[in-house]
Short mmCIF file of C-alpha atoms in Angstrom, two decimals:
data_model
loop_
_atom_site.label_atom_id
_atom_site.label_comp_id
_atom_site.label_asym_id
_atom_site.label_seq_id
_atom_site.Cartn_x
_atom_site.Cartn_y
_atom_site.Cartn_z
CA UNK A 204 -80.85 -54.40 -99.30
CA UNK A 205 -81.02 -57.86 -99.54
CA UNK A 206 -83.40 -58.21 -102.39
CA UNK A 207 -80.24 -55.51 -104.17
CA UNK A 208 -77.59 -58.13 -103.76
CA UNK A 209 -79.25 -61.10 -104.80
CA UNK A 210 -80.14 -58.97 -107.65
CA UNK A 211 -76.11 -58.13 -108.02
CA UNK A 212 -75.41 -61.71 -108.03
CA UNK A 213 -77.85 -62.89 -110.64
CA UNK A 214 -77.08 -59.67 -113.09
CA UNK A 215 -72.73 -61.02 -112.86
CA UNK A 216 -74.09 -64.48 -115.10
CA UNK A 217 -75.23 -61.70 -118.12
CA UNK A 218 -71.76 -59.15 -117.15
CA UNK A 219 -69.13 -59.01 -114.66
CA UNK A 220 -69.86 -57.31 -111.25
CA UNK A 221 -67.67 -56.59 -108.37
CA UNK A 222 -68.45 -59.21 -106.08
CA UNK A 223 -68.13 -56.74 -103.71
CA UNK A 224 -71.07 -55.00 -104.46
CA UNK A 225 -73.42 -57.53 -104.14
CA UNK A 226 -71.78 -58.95 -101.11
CA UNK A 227 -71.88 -55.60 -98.95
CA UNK A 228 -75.63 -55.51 -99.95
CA UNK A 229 -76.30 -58.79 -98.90
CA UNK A 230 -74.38 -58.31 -95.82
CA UNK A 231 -76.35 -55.37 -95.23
CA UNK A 232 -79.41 -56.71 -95.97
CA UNK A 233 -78.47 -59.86 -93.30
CA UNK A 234 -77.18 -57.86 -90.23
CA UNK A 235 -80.67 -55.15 -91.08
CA UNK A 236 -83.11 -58.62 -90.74
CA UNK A 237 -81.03 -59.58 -87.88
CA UNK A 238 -81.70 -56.44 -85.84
CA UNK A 239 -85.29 -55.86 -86.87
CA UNK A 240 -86.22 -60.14 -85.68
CA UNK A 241 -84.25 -59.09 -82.51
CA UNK A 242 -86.22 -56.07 -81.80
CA UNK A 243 -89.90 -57.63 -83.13
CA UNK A 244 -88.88 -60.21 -80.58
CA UNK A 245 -88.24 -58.30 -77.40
CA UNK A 246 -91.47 -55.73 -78.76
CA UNK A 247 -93.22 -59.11 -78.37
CA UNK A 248 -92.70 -60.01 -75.14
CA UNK A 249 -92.94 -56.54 -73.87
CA UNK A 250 -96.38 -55.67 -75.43
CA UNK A 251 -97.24 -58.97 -74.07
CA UNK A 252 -96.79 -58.09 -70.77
CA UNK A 253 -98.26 -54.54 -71.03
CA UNK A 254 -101.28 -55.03 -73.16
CA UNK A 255 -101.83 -58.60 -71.47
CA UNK A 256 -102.64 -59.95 -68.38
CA UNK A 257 -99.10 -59.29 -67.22
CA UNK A 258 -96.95 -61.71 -66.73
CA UNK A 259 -94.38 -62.55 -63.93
CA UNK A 260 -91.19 -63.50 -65.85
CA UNK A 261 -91.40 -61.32 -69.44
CA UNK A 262 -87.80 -60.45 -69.07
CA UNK A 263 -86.73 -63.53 -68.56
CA UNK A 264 -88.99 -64.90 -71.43
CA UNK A 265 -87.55 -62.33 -74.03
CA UNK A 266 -84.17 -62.79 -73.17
CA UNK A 267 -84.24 -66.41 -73.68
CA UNK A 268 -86.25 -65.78 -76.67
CA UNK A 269 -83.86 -63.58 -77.90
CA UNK A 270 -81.05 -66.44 -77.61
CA UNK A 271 -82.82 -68.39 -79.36
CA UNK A 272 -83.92 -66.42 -81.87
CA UNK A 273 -79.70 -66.01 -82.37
CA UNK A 274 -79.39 -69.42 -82.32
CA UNK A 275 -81.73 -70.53 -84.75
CA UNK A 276 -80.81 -67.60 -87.40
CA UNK A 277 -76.75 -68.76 -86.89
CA UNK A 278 -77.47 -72.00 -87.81
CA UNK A 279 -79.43 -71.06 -90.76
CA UNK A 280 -76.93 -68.58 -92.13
CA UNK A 281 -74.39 -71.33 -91.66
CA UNK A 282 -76.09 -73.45 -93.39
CA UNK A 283 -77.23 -71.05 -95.99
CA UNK A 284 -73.40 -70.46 -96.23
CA UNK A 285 -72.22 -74.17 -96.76
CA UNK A 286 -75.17 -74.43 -99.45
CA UNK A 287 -74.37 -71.50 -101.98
CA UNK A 288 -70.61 -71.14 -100.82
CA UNK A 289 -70.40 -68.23 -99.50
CA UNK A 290 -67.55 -68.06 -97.31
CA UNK A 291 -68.56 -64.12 -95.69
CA UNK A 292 -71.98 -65.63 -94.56
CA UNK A 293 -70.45 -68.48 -92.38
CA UNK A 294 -68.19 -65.94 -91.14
CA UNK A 295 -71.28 -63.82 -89.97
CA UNK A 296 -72.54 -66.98 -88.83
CA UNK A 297 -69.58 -67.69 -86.18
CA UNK A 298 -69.35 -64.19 -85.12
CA UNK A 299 -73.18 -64.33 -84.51
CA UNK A 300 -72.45 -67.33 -82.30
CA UNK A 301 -69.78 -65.47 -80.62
CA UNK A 302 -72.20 -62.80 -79.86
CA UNK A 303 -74.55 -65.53 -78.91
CA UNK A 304 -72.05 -66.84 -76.30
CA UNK A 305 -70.67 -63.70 -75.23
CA UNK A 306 -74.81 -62.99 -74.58
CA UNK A 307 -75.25 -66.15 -72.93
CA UNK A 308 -72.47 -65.88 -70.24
CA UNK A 309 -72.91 -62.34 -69.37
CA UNK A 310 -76.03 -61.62 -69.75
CA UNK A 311 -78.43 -65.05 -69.17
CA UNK A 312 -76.01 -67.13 -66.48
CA UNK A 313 -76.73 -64.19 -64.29
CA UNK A 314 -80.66 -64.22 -63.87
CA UNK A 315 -81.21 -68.13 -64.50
CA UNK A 316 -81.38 -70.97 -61.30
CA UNK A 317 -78.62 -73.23 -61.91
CA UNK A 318 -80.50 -75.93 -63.49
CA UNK A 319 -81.11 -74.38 -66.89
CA UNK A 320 -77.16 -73.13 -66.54
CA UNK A 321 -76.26 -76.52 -66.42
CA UNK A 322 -78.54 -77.09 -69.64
CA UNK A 323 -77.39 -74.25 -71.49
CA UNK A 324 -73.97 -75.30 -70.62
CA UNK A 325 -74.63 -78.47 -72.05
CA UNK A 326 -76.74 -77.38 -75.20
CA UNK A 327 -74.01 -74.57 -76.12
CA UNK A 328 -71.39 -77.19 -76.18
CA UNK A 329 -72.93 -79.60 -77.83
CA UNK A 330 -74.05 -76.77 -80.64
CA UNK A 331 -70.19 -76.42 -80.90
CA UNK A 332 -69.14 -79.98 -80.98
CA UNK A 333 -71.47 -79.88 -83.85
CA UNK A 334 -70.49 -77.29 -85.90
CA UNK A 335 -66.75 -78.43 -85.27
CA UNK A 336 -67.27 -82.14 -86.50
CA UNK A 337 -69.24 -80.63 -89.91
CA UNK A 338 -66.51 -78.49 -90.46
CA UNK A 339 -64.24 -81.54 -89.93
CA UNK A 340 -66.04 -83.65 -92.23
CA UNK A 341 -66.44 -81.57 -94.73
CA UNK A 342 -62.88 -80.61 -94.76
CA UNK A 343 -62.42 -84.26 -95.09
CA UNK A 344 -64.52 -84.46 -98.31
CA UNK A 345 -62.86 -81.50 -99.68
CA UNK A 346 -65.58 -79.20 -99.72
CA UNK A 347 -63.11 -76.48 -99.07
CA UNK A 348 -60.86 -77.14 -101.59
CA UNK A 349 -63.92 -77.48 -104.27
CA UNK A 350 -64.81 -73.96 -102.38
CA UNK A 351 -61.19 -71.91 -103.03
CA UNK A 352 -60.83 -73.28 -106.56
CA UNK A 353 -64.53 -72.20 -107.25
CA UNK A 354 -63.60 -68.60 -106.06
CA UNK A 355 -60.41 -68.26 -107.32
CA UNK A 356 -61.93 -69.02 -111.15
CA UNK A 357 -64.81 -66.54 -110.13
CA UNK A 358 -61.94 -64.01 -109.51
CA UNK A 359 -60.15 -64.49 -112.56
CA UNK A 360 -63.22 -64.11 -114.45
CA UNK A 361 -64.65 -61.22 -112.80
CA UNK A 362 -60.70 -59.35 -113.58
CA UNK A 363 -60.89 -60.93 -117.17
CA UNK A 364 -64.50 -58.90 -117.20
CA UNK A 365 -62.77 -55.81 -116.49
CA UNK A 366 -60.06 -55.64 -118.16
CA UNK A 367 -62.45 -55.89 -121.76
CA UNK A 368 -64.40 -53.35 -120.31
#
């Protein structure tokens, strides 16, 4: 699915495309890897533990796994976002971080000793803090503006495309 929309995307430079064709696969194609690394990851841990010596805390192990696993693919669809300007995959990003939280509050805070709350208290805010002062600065330099003009060109093109077809 992925490997369609990319395809999508390069075919618009020869003709136009709907950009929402090659968006919903790439969406697709996202969310699909983003299930399969969640449920390679818990398979891991669990196969681990059965086919292994065993081990005390697996659970505990995949969930926190599992979070990070989250964490790490958020921050490299944001990033993947800011670098080709694509404003639906930093959306995906922050809901994915949502999800993350939403995860991390109900699901982790209740199995964990208070020591690692307190640190992933403090590592989820900071992670925010972050994300909030690189949206700030970049605002600042007027990446966003650079952004909107950039799509709202690609729009008129893409209807220009259409409308001679």
């Amino acid at each position: 699915m992925l490997h369609c929309g990319i395809l999508l995307w390069k075919q618009k430079e020869t003709e136009p495309v709907n950009p929402k064709w090659y968006q919903g696969f790439a969406l697709v194609g996202v969310v699909l890897l983003w299930i399969v690394l969640s449920q390679q990851t818990d398979l891991y841990w669990s196969c681990r533990n059965e086919f292994g010596p065993g081990l005390v805390n697996w659970e505990f192990r995949a969930k926190m796994s599992l979070s990070l696993l989250w964490a790490g693919y958020g921050a490299m669809l944001l990033i993947i976002g800011f670098w080709k300007q694509l404003a639906v995959i930093r959306y995906m990003a922050l809901g994915l971080f949502g999800l993350l939280l939403a995860k991390i509050f109900i699901v982790d805070m209740n199995t964990v000793k208070s020591v690692y709350r307190i640190t992933a208290f403090l590592a989820t805010g900071l992670t925010l803090v972050g994300v909030s002062y690189l949206y700030q600065f970049l605002k600042k330099k007027g990446f966003f503006d650079k952004l909107l003009a950039g799509q709202r060109e690609e729009k008129r093109i893409v209807r220009a495309g259409c409308l001679i077809s």
